Coordinates of C-alpha atoms in Angstrom, one line a residue:
M13 CA 144.3 151.0 61.8
T14 CA 140.9 152.3 61.0
I15 CA 137.2 150.8 60.1
L16 CA 138.3 151.2 56.9
G17 CA 141.3 150.5 56.4
E18 CA 140.7 147.3 58.5
F19 CA 137.7 146.6 56.2
A20 CA 140.0 146.5 53.0
R21 CA 142.6 144.5 54.6
R22 CA 140.0 141.6 54.9
S23 CA 138.3 142.1 51.6
F24 CA 142.1 141.6 50.5
V25 CA 141.9 138.4 52.3
R26 CA 138.6 137.2 50.3
G27 CA 139.8 138.1 47.3
A28 CA 137.7 140.6 46.9
V29 CA 139.4 143.9 48.0
C30 CA 139.3 147.1 44.9
I31 CA 141.0 150.3 45.5
S32 CA 137.8 152.0 44.8
L33 CA 135.6 150.2 47.5
V34 CA 137.6 151.4 50.4
A35 CA 139.9 154.2 50.9
S36 CA 142.4 153.3 54.1
T37 CA 144.5 156.0 55.5
S38 CA 147.0 155.4 53.4
A39 CA 145.3 155.5 50.0
V40 CA 146.5 158.0 47.8
V41 CA 143.4 159.9 46.3
P42 CA 143.3 161.5 42.8
A43 CA 142.9 165.5 42.2
A44 CA 139.6 166.3 42.3
V45 CA 138.6 167.4 38.9
S46 CA 137.3 171.0 39.0
A47 CA 133.5 171.7 39.8
E48 CA 131.3 172.6 36.9
P49 CA 128.2 175.0 37.5
V50 CA 124.9 172.9 38.2
P51 CA 122.2 174.2 36.8
G52 CA 119.1 175.4 39.2
R53 CA 121.5 174.8 41.5
T54 CA 121.6 177.3 44.5
E55 CA 123.6 177.6 47.9
R56 CA 123.8 179.9 50.8
E57 CA 125.2 180.6 53.6
I58 CA 123.7 179.8 56.8
T59 CA 124.3 182.2 59.8
S60 CA 124.6 180.5 63.3
S61 CA 124.9 181.4 66.9
S62 CA 126.4 177.6 67.7
P63 CA 129.3 177.6 70.1
V64 CA 131.1 175.1 67.0
T65 CA 133.3 177.8 65.2
G66 CA 135.2 177.4 62.2
V67 CA 132.7 175.4 60.0
V68 CA 130.3 176.4 57.7
A69 CA 126.7 175.5 56.9
T70 CA 125.1 176.7 54.1
V71 CA 121.6 175.3 52.0
V72 CA 121.7 173.7 48.8
D73 CA 118.6 173.4 46.8
L74 CA 118.9 171.1 43.3
D75 CA 116.4 170.6 40.6
A76 CA 115.4 167.5 40.5
P77 CA 112.0 168.1 38.7
L78 CA 109.9 164.4 40.3
P79 CA 109.3 162.0 36.6
A80 CA 106.6 162.7 33.6
G81 CA 103.2 162.0 35.0
S82 CA 103.5 162.7 38.6
A83 CA 100.4 164.1 40.3
P84 CA 99.7 167.6 40.7
H85 CA 101.9 169.0 42.9
P86 CA 103.7 172.4 43.7
A87 CA 106.6 173.5 41.2
E88 CA 109.1 174.2 44.6
C89 CA 108.4 170.1 44.6
D90 CA 111.0 169.5 41.9
R91 CA 113.6 170.4 44.2
L92 CA 116.1 168.8 46.2
A93 CA 118.0 170.2 49.0
Y94 CA 120.2 169.5 51.7
L95 CA 122.4 171.1 54.8
R96 CA 126.3 171.3 53.9
Y97 CA 129.1 171.4 56.6
R98 CA 132.2 171.9 56.0
A99 CA 135.7 173.4 57.7
A100 CA 135.9 177.0 56.9
D101 CA 139.4 176.4 56.3
G102 CA 138.3 173.6 54.0
P103 CA 137.9 173.3 50.1
E104 CA 134.9 175.0 48.6
N105 CA 134.2 172.1 45.9
S106 CA 132.9 169.1 47.6
A107 CA 134.6 166.7 45.4
D108 CA 138.5 168.0 46.8
A109 CA 137.1 167.4 50.3
D110 CA 138.9 164.0 52.1
R111 CA 135.2 162.6 52.8
V112 CA 131.6 163.8 52.2
L113 CA 128.9 161.8 55.5
V114 CA 125.9 162.0 53.9
A115 CA 123.0 161.9 56.3
Q116 CA 118.9 160.6 55.8
P117 CA 116.8 161.7 58.5
G118 CA 114.8 159.8 60.8
V119 CA 110.6 159.6 60.9
F120 CA 109.4 163.2 61.7
E121 CA 113.1 164.5 61.1
G122 CA 114.0 166.9 58.6
A123 CA 117.8 167.9 57.7
G124 CA 118.1 170.5 60.8
A125 CA 118.0 167.4 63.1
F126 CA 122.0 167.1 62.4
E127 CA 122.9 170.9 62.9
S128 CA 124.9 169.7 65.8
V129 CA 126.3 166.2 65.4
A130 CA 127.6 167.7 61.3
R131 CA 129.4 170.5 63.2
N132 CA 130.7 168.8 65.6
T133 CA 132.0 165.6 63.4
V134 CA 133.0 168.6 61.0
A135 CA 134.8 169.9 63.2
A136 CA 136.7 166.9 65.0
A137 CA 138.2 165.4 61.6
D138 CA 139.8 169.3 61.2
A139 CA 141.4 169.4 64.3
E140 CA 143.2 166.7 62.9
G141 CA 143.9 167.8 59.2
R142 CA 141.5 166.8 57.5
H143 CA 138.4 168.8 55.9
I144 CA 135.6 166.5 55.5
E145 CA 131.9 167.5 54.7
F146 CA 128.2 166.3 56.3
W147 CA 125.1 166.6 54.4
A148 CA 122.0 166.3 56.1
L149 CA 119.2 165.5 53.5
D150 CA 116.1 167.5 53.6
R151 CA 112.7 164.9 52.3
R152 CA 110.8 166.4 49.2
S153 CA 107.9 166.3 51.1
N154 CA 109.8 168.8 53.2
C155 CA 109.1 171.3 50.2
L156 CA 105.1 172.0 51.5
E157 CA 106.2 173.3 55.0
D158 CA 106.3 177.5 55.2
H159 CA 109.2 178.5 57.7
T160 CA 108.5 182.5 56.4
G161 CA 107.5 183.0 60.4
T162 CA 109.6 181.3 62.7
Q163 CA 112.8 182.6 59.9
A164 CA 111.0 185.9 59.7
A165 CA 111.1 185.6 63.9
L166 CA 114.7 185.0 64.8
A167 CA 116.5 187.4 62.4
A168 CA 114.1 190.1 64.4
N169 CA 114.4 188.5 67.5
D170 CA 111.2 189.1 68.0
L171 CA 108.8 185.3 68.9
D172 CA 105.9 187.8 67.8
I173 CA 105.9 187.6 64.5
A174 CA 106.3 184.0 64.3
T175 CA 103.5 183.6 66.4
D176 CA 101.5 186.5 65.0
Y177 CA 102.2 184.5 61.8
Y178 CA 101.0 180.8 62.5
F179 CA 98.0 181.5 65.3
A180 CA 97.1 185.1 64.1
G181 CA 96.4 185.3 60.4
G182 CA 99.5 187.7 60.7
T183 CA 101.8 188.7 57.6
V184 CA 105.2 189.0 56.9
H185 CA 106.4 190.5 53.7
G186 CA 103.4 190.4 52.7
H187 CA 102.7 186.7 52.8
T188 CA 100.0 185.2 54.9
F189 CA 100.2 181.7 56.3
A190 CA 98.0 179.8 53.7
G191 CA 97.3 177.3 56.8
Y192 CA 98.6 173.3 56.7
A193 CA 98.3 171.1 54.1
D194 CA 96.0 168.7 53.6
G195 CA 93.7 167.1 51.6
A196 CA 94.4 167.6 47.6
G197 CA 97.3 169.6 48.4
T198 CA 99.5 166.5 50.0
A199 CA 97.9 163.6 47.9
W200 CA 100.7 163.6 45.5
L201 CA 102.6 162.0 48.4
E202 CA 100.9 159.0 48.1
D203 CA 103.4 158.2 45.7
Q204 CA 106.2 159.7 47.6
G205 CA 107.3 156.3 48.6
L206 CA 110.7 154.4 48.7
V207 CA 111.1 154.0 45.5
Q208 CA 110.9 158.0 44.9
T209 CA 113.3 158.2 48.1
M210 CA 116.0 156.4 47.0
R211 CA 115.8 158.0 43.4
D212 CA 116.4 160.9 45.0
Q213 CA 118.9 160.1 47.0
Y214 CA 120.9 159.2 43.8
D215 CA 120.1 162.5 42.1
V216 CA 121.6 164.4 45.3
L217 CA 125.1 162.4 44.7
R218 CA 124.7 162.1 41.1
L219 CA 124.2 165.6 40.6
E220 CA 127.0 167.3 43.0
F221 CA 129.2 164.6 41.7
P222 CA 128.9 163.7 38.4
D223 CA 132.1 161.5 38.2
Q224 CA 130.8 157.9 39.7
K225 CA 134.5 157.0 40.9
I226 CA 134.3 160.1 43.3
R227 CA 131.2 159.0 44.4
K228 CA 132.9 155.9 45.4
Q229 CA 135.7 156.9 46.6
K230 CA 134.0 159.8 48.6
V231 CA 130.6 159.2 50.2
L232 CA 129.7 157.5 53.5
C233 CA 126.1 157.2 53.3
G234 CA 123.9 156.6 56.3
G235 CA 121.3 157.4 58.7
H236 CA 119.6 158.1 61.7
S237 CA 117.0 155.7 63.2
L238 CA 114.7 155.4 59.8
G239 CA 117.7 156.5 57.9
G240 CA 119.6 153.7 58.9
F241 CA 116.9 151.4 57.3
L242 CA 116.5 153.6 54.1
T243 CA 120.7 152.7 53.7
G244 CA 120.1 149.6 54.0
Y245 CA 117.4 149.8 51.2
F246 CA 119.8 152.3 48.6
A247 CA 123.3 150.0 49.4
N248 CA 121.2 147.3 47.7
W249 CA 119.4 149.0 45.0
D250 CA 120.3 149.1 40.8
F251 CA 119.1 152.1 39.7
D252 CA 118.5 151.7 36.1
G253 CA 117.3 148.1 36.9
N254 CA 120.0 145.9 34.7
P255 CA 122.5 144.6 37.2
A256 CA 124.8 143.8 34.4
T257 CA 125.7 147.6 34.7
T258 CA 126.6 148.0 38.1
D259 CA 128.0 151.5 38.4
D260 CA 124.7 152.8 38.6
A261 CA 124.5 150.6 42.6
G262 CA 124.0 151.6 45.1
Y263 CA 126.7 150.0 47.2
N264 CA 129.3 151.4 44.8
Q265 CA 127.4 155.0 45.3
C266 CA 129.2 154.8 49.3
S267 CA 132.7 154.0 50.3
G268 CA 130.8 152.7 53.9
Y269 CA 128.1 153.1 55.9
F270 CA 127.0 154.8 59.3
A271 CA 124.1 153.9 61.8
L272 CA 123.3 156.8 64.8
D273 CA 120.9 154.7 66.7
T274 CA 120.1 152.3 63.8
V275 CA 121.1 149.6 61.9
I276 CA 121.9 150.2 58.0
K277 CA 119.5 147.0 57.0
A278 CA 117.0 146.9 54.3
G279 CA 113.6 146.2 55.3
P280 CA 111.5 146.9 58.4
P281 CA 112.4 147.3 61.9
N282 CA 112.7 143.9 64.0
P283 CA 113.8 143.7 67.1
I284 CA 114.1 140.3 67.4
R285 CA 116.8 138.6 67.2
N286 CA 118.2 135.9 64.8
L287 CA 114.3 135.8 63.5
D288 CA 114.5 137.7 59.8
L289 CA 110.6 138.3 59.0
P290 CA 108.9 136.4 56.1
E291 CA 108.4 138.3 52.8
V292 CA 105.7 138.8 51.1
P293 CA 105.6 135.7 48.2
P294 CA 106.0 137.2 44.7
A295 CA 102.7 135.7 44.2
L296 CA 101.0 138.3 46.8
A297 CA 103.2 141.5 46.7
G298 CA 101.5 143.0 43.6
P299 CA 97.8 142.7 45.6
V300 CA 99.9 143.6 49.5
E301 CA 101.2 146.4 46.7
A302 CA 98.1 147.7 46.0
A303 CA 96.6 146.9 49.2
S304 CA 98.5 149.3 50.7
G305 CA 98.5 152.0 47.9
A306 CA 94.7 152.0 49.0
L307 CA 96.1 153.2 52.1
T308 CA 98.5 155.8 51.3
D309 CA 95.6 157.2 48.5
V310 CA 93.1 158.7 52.0
Y311 CA 96.3 158.5 54.6
P312 CA 99.2 160.1 52.6
V313 CA 100.6 161.8 55.4
T314 CA 101.0 160.1 58.6
R315 CA 99.6 162.1 61.3
L316 CA 97.3 161.4 64.5
P317 CA 94.6 164.5 66.1
A318 CA 97.2 165.0 68.2
V319 CA 101.3 164.8 69.3
I320 CA 102.2 164.3 65.5
N321 CA 101.1 166.4 63.1
P322 CA 102.0 169.5 60.7
E323 CA 100.6 171.7 63.4
T324 CA 102.6 170.1 66.9
T325 CA 105.7 169.2 65.3
N326 CA 105.9 173.2 64.2
L327 CA 104.9 174.2 68.0
L328 CA 107.9 172.9 68.9
A329 CA 110.2 174.2 66.2
I330 CA 108.6 177.5 67.4
A331 CA 108.8 176.8 71.4
G332 CA 112.7 176.2 70.8
L333 CA 112.5 179.8 69.1
A334 CA 111.2 181.4 71.9
A335 CA 114.1 179.2 74.6
R336 CA 116.4 180.9 71.6
L337 CA 115.6 184.0 71.3
D338 CA 114.7 184.7 75.6
P339 CA 116.3 181.3 77.1
T340 CA 114.7 182.3 80.7
G341 CA 111.6 184.3 80.0
V342 CA 108.0 183.0 80.8
N343 CA 105.6 180.5 79.3
D344 CA 106.5 183.2 76.4
V345 CA 104.9 180.2 74.3
V346 CA 102.0 178.7 75.8
D347 CA 101.0 182.8 77.0
R348 CA 100.7 183.4 73.3
L349 CA 99.2 179.8 72.1
P350 CA 95.5 179.8 70.9
R351 CA 93.4 176.7 73.0
S352 CA 92.4 174.0 70.7
L353 CA 91.6 170.3 70.9
N354 CA 94.9 169.7 69.5
F355 CA 97.4 171.7 71.2
D356 CA 95.0 171.0 74.6
A357 CA 95.2 167.0 73.6
T358 CA 99.1 167.2 72.9
L359 CA 100.6 169.2 76.5
R360 CA 97.7 167.0 78.1
T361 CA 99.2 164.1 76.4
L362 CA 103.2 164.5 77.3
L363 CA 102.9 166.5 79.9
S364 CA 100.5 164.8 82.3
K365 CA 101.6 163.7 85.8
D366 CA 99.0 161.4 86.3
P367 CA 95.9 160.0 84.9
I368 CA 93.5 162.4 86.6
M369 CA 95.8 165.2 84.5
A370 CA 95.3 163.6 81.5
A371 CA 91.9 162.3 81.5
T372 CA 90.4 166.3 83.1
G373 CA 93.5 168.0 82.5
L374 CA 93.3 169.6 86.0
P375 CA 94.9 171.1 87.4
D376 CA 95.7 172.9 83.4
I377 CA 99.2 172.7 82.2
R378 CA 99.0 176.6 80.8
T379 CA 99.0 177.7 84.5
L380 CA 102.2 176.0 85.4
Y381 CA 104.9 178.9 85.5
A382 CA 108.1 177.8 83.8
T383 CA 111.4 179.3 82.2
N384 CA 111.0 179.0 77.7
E385 CA 114.1 176.9 78.0
A386 CA 112.2 174.4 81.2
V387 CA 109.5 174.0 77.8
V388 CA 112.0 172.2 75.4
G389 CA 113.8 170.9 78.0
A390 CA 110.3 169.0 79.7
L391 CA 108.9 168.3 75.7
L392 CA 111.9 166.4 75.4
D393 CA 114.4 165.0 78.6
D394 CA 114.0 161.6 79.4
N395 CA 112.8 162.2 82.4
S396 CA 109.8 163.8 81.0
Q397 CA 109.2 162.6 77.7
P398 CA 106.7 160.0 77.4
L399 CA 107.6 158.7 73.9
G400 CA 111.1 156.7 73.3
F401 CA 112.3 158.4 69.9
L402 CA 111.9 161.8 70.9
Q403 CA 114.1 162.0 74.3
T404 CA 117.4 163.0 75.1
S405 CA 119.5 163.2 77.8
V406 CA 119.6 167.2 78.4
G407 CA 119.2 167.4 81.6
F408 CA 116.2 168.2 84.6
I409 CA 114.2 170.4 85.5
G410 CA 115.0 173.4 88.3
N411 CA 113.8 175.4 91.0
G412 CA 110.8 173.6 92.2
P413 CA 108.9 171.0 93.7
V414 CA 108.4 167.6 91.4
Q415 CA 107.0 164.2 91.7
D416 CA 107.3 161.0 90.1
K417 CA 105.1 161.4 87.1
Y418 CA 102.8 157.9 86.5
F419 CA 101.6 159.6 82.6
P420 CA 100.9 157.5 80.2
M421 CA 103.0 154.4 82.8
P422 CA 104.4 154.8 86.7
N423 CA 107.7 154.0 86.2
E424 CA 107.6 151.1 87.9
V425 CA 105.6 149.4 85.5
I426 CA 108.0 150.8 82.6
A427 CA 111.1 149.1 85.1
T428 CA 109.3 145.7 84.8
I429 CA 108.9 144.9 81.1
P430 CA 111.2 145.8 78.7
F431 CA 109.2 146.0 75.6
L432 CA 107.8 149.2 77.8
G433 CA 111.5 150.5 78.1
Q434 CA 111.7 150.9 74.5
V435 CA 108.3 152.7 73.7
F436 CA 108.7 155.1 76.9
G437 CA 112.4 155.0 77.8
S438 CA 113.8 153.6 80.7
D439 CA 114.7 157.0 82.6
R440 CA 112.4 157.3 85.8
K441 CA 109.9 160.0 84.7
A442 CA 109.1 163.3 87.0
A443 CA 106.8 165.9 86.4
P444 CA 106.0 169.7 88.1
T445 CA 104.0 170.2 91.5
S446 CA 103.1 173.6 91.6
Y447 CA 100.8 174.8 88.9
G448 CA 99.1 178.5 89.3
D449 CA 101.6 180.1 91.6
P450 CA 104.0 182.9 90.3
S451 CA 106.3 182.9 92.9
V452 CA 107.4 178.8 91.4
V453 CA 108.9 179.8 88.1
Y454 CA 110.5 176.3 86.9
T455 CA 113.8 176.8 85.3
W456 CA 116.5 174.2 83.4
Q457 CA 119.5 172.6 84.8
D458 CA 121.1 171.9 81.5
Y459 CA 123.7 169.1 81.3
D460 CA 126.4 170.3 82.6
E461 CA 125.4 172.5 85.3
M462 CA 122.8 170.2 87.2
T463 CA 122.8 168.4 90.7
P464 CA 122.5 165.0 91.2
N465 CA 119.3 163.8 92.1
S466 CA 117.1 160.3 92.0
Y467 CA 116.1 160.4 88.9
T468 CA 119.3 161.7 87.4
D469 CA 123.1 162.8 87.7
P470 CA 125.3 164.4 84.7
S471 CA 127.0 160.6 83.9
K472 CA 123.5 160.4 81.8
E473 CA 123.3 163.9 80.6
V474 CA 124.8 164.8 77.1
S475 CA 123.1 167.4 75.4
S476 CA 122.8 170.8 75.9
I477 CA 119.4 172.5 75.9
S478 CA 120.8 175.7 74.6
Q479 CA 122.4 173.9 71.4
I480 CA 118.9 171.7 71.3
V481 CA 117.2 175.2 70.7
R482 CA 119.0 176.4 68.1
S483 CA 119.0 173.2 66.3
L484 CA 115.0 173.8 66.4
S485 CA 114.9 177.0 65.3
E486 CA 118.0 178.4 63.3
P487 CA 118.3 175.8 60.5
P488 CA 116.2 176.6 58.2
L489 CA 115.4 173.1 56.8
D490 CA 113.8 172.3 60.4
F491 CA 114.6 169.6 63.1
T492 CA 111.0 168.2 63.1
E493 CA 109.7 167.5 59.6
W494 CA 105.4 168.6 59.4
Y495 CA 104.2 165.6 56.6
F496 CA 105.9 162.5 56.3
P497 CA 105.0 160.1 53.7
T498 CA 102.8 157.2 55.1
A499 CA 104.4 155.6 51.7
I500 CA 107.7 155.4 53.1
S501 CA 106.4 153.2 56.3
T502 CA 104.1 150.6 54.1
D503 CA 107.1 150.3 51.9
L504 CA 110.3 149.2 54.1
G505 CA 108.1 145.6 54.8
Q506 CA 107.8 145.1 50.8
P507 CA 111.1 144.1 49.2
T508 CA 109.3 141.8 46.5
A509 CA 106.9 144.5 45.8
P510 CA 107.0 144.7 42.3
S511 CA 107.7 148.3 41.9
I512 CA 110.8 147.9 44.8
A513 CA 111.7 143.9 43.3
A514 CA 112.6 145.7 39.8
H515 CA 115.5 147.7 41.2
Y516 CA 115.8 145.7 44.8
L517 CA 118.5 143.7 43.1
Y518 CA 120.9 143.0 46.0
R519 CA 120.8 141.2 49.0
D520 CA 124.9 142.0 49.6
G521 CA 125.0 145.5 49.1
V522 CA 125.8 146.4 52.5
T523 CA 128.2 144.0 53.2
R524 CA 130.8 145.4 50.2
N525 CA 131.3 147.9 52.8
P526 CA 132.6 149.0 56.2
V527 CA 129.8 149.4 58.9
L528 CA 130.1 152.1 62.0
T529 CA 126.8 151.0 64.2
L530 CA 126.5 154.0 66.9
Q531 CA 124.1 153.1 69.7
G532 CA 122.8 154.9 72.5
D533 CA 122.6 152.9 75.9
G534 CA 119.1 154.7 76.2
G535 CA 117.8 154.3 72.4
L536 CA 115.9 152.3 70.5
D537 CA 116.7 148.7 69.8
L538 CA 115.5 148.2 66.2
G539 CA 117.3 145.2 65.8
A540 CA 121.3 144.0 64.1
S541 CA 122.3 144.4 61.2
D542 CA 123.7 141.7 60.9
S543 CA 126.3 142.2 58.7
P544 CA 129.7 140.7 59.6
S545 CA 131.3 144.4 58.4
D546 CA 129.6 145.7 61.3
V547 CA 130.9 147.4 64.1
P548 CA 129.1 148.3 67.0
V549 CA 129.9 151.2 69.6
K550 CA 127.5 151.8 72.7
L551 CA 127.0 155.6 74.2
R552 CA 126.6 155.5 77.9
G553 CA 124.5 158.3 78.9
Y554 CA 122.7 158.4 74.9
N555 CA 118.7 158.2 74.0
H556 CA 117.7 158.1 70.8
L557 CA 118.1 161.7 69.5
D558 CA 121.6 162.2 71.6
V559 CA 123.0 160.9 68.3
L560 CA 122.4 164.0 67.1
T561 CA 122.0 166.3 70.0
A562 CA 124.6 165.6 71.5
A563 CA 127.3 168.6 73.1
Q564 CA 130.7 169.2 71.5
K565 CA 132.4 168.6 74.9
Q566 CA 130.8 166.3 77.9
N567 CA 131.0 166.0 81.8
D568 CA 133.2 163.2 81.4
G569 CA 135.9 165.6 79.9
L570 CA 136.2 164.4 76.7
P571 CA 134.9 164.5 73.0
E572 CA 131.8 164.3 72.3
Q573 CA 131.9 160.6 71.6
V574 CA 129.4 160.0 68.2
S575 CA 130.8 163.0 66.1
T576 CA 134.7 161.4 67.0
R577 CA 134.0 158.3 66.0
L578 CA 132.9 159.8 62.9
A579 CA 135.3 161.2 62.5
E580 CA 137.4 159.1 63.0
F581 CA 135.7 155.9 60.2
S582 CA 136.2 159.0 57.9
R583 CA 140.2 158.5 57.8

């Protein structure tokens, strides 16, 4: 019996079952009404080099103006967008699909981060004769991003178009890059917190499925990382603020929930088991909300001087583009990268082999000879990338000598303190040792081509470098977002804040539907969902990003686990 079917059986035993809550395997789905054109809706197909055939991907834009009285903002930010994946031999009308999975992205993620798992999931269901869809939501704040350079370079198969556009003032179709938004250009994001994020997801569902019964019957809601906590709030949300009318309740927009290296739970991450974080007392909730609002007034976008900011997240997309266009090309991005405190500090933080190198910049990371694929691998692989939330299991460095990486933390120290394993990832880190020698060009061994070594082996590698660089560069809604609104983070821990409490009316929305939790054994411990309907699954070899990027075929010869489980969950 499927998870959805078992949940329905348990609900019946408790006397609370309703066919509109959960459709089991044997349920009869009513015929969908014909789709009416949605004013202001556009949809265009995306060209892809994905090896997963039989899946059509489109980008959908919807007219969804911000509320009256909102701070001044660009006109294009009165729209919402998502990536839609469906089977090529399936129905064109989403209401005719068997299920629709709707995913919220994590921190610093765009809709493009779901590219691989979405295609794999739709294909897995299609192989069973079922037609499901996967919708990857893009945050409204991503309207500020300018992908003109990367998209034009991809279309022309010419990296110089992108690097000239972003680094050297080049023009594309008469358009010049205006720079990264800041100051007045991002001030309106101070109001793009939890309330607006909930409304945006509801509006996408409401506009695409006007019939609430169809939403309840067809839609599975979930997300990755932060997306799990947003889904937890969504399940408990009441959109008209009136508990007497429940058609608009969040739990009545979804028939189940899925968590990708996260948990479905309202509130902030809490890795401490059996200990609920205290809520702000109602008497203090107003002043605390005002204080957090003052913070987001000053810092509407979460950014750091290096590593995490719009310029560096775009750099990752450009690095992916270079590897997509010429995987074995050498230093194509590095040779074009301007010298700046931001870029230099970022490279030293992420790639230095020891504290001395990080502090002095010697040897200079730019003197390393590496293929374009090796650059992306070094930036994301769990044996190189120092930050746990940015790690994938994507293979290993090839064709050159390596040593233990001692920055930002020695492997031996990480291994003895579990908390550090969460921060930096528990896998041993390695770094190249040959700099400035053109006869030593580091390459990348893909997940299914690598030879076992003292750092890793094929059983621990699940993502393909070729598919990751495609996800970084091809989707028009990108993998890494430039402008993450700080208000979302500050709101997560304030369920009693007046603006949130007006809609956060339920505490049992998650338990009203079945939950599937897919947790990488090398991922982040963000807490437990505490839902009795939760079905947790541990994924061997998966890190935090692998639940999104893992290859369709694994080294053990079996299909990829996340997409297989999601396809089963959608029955």
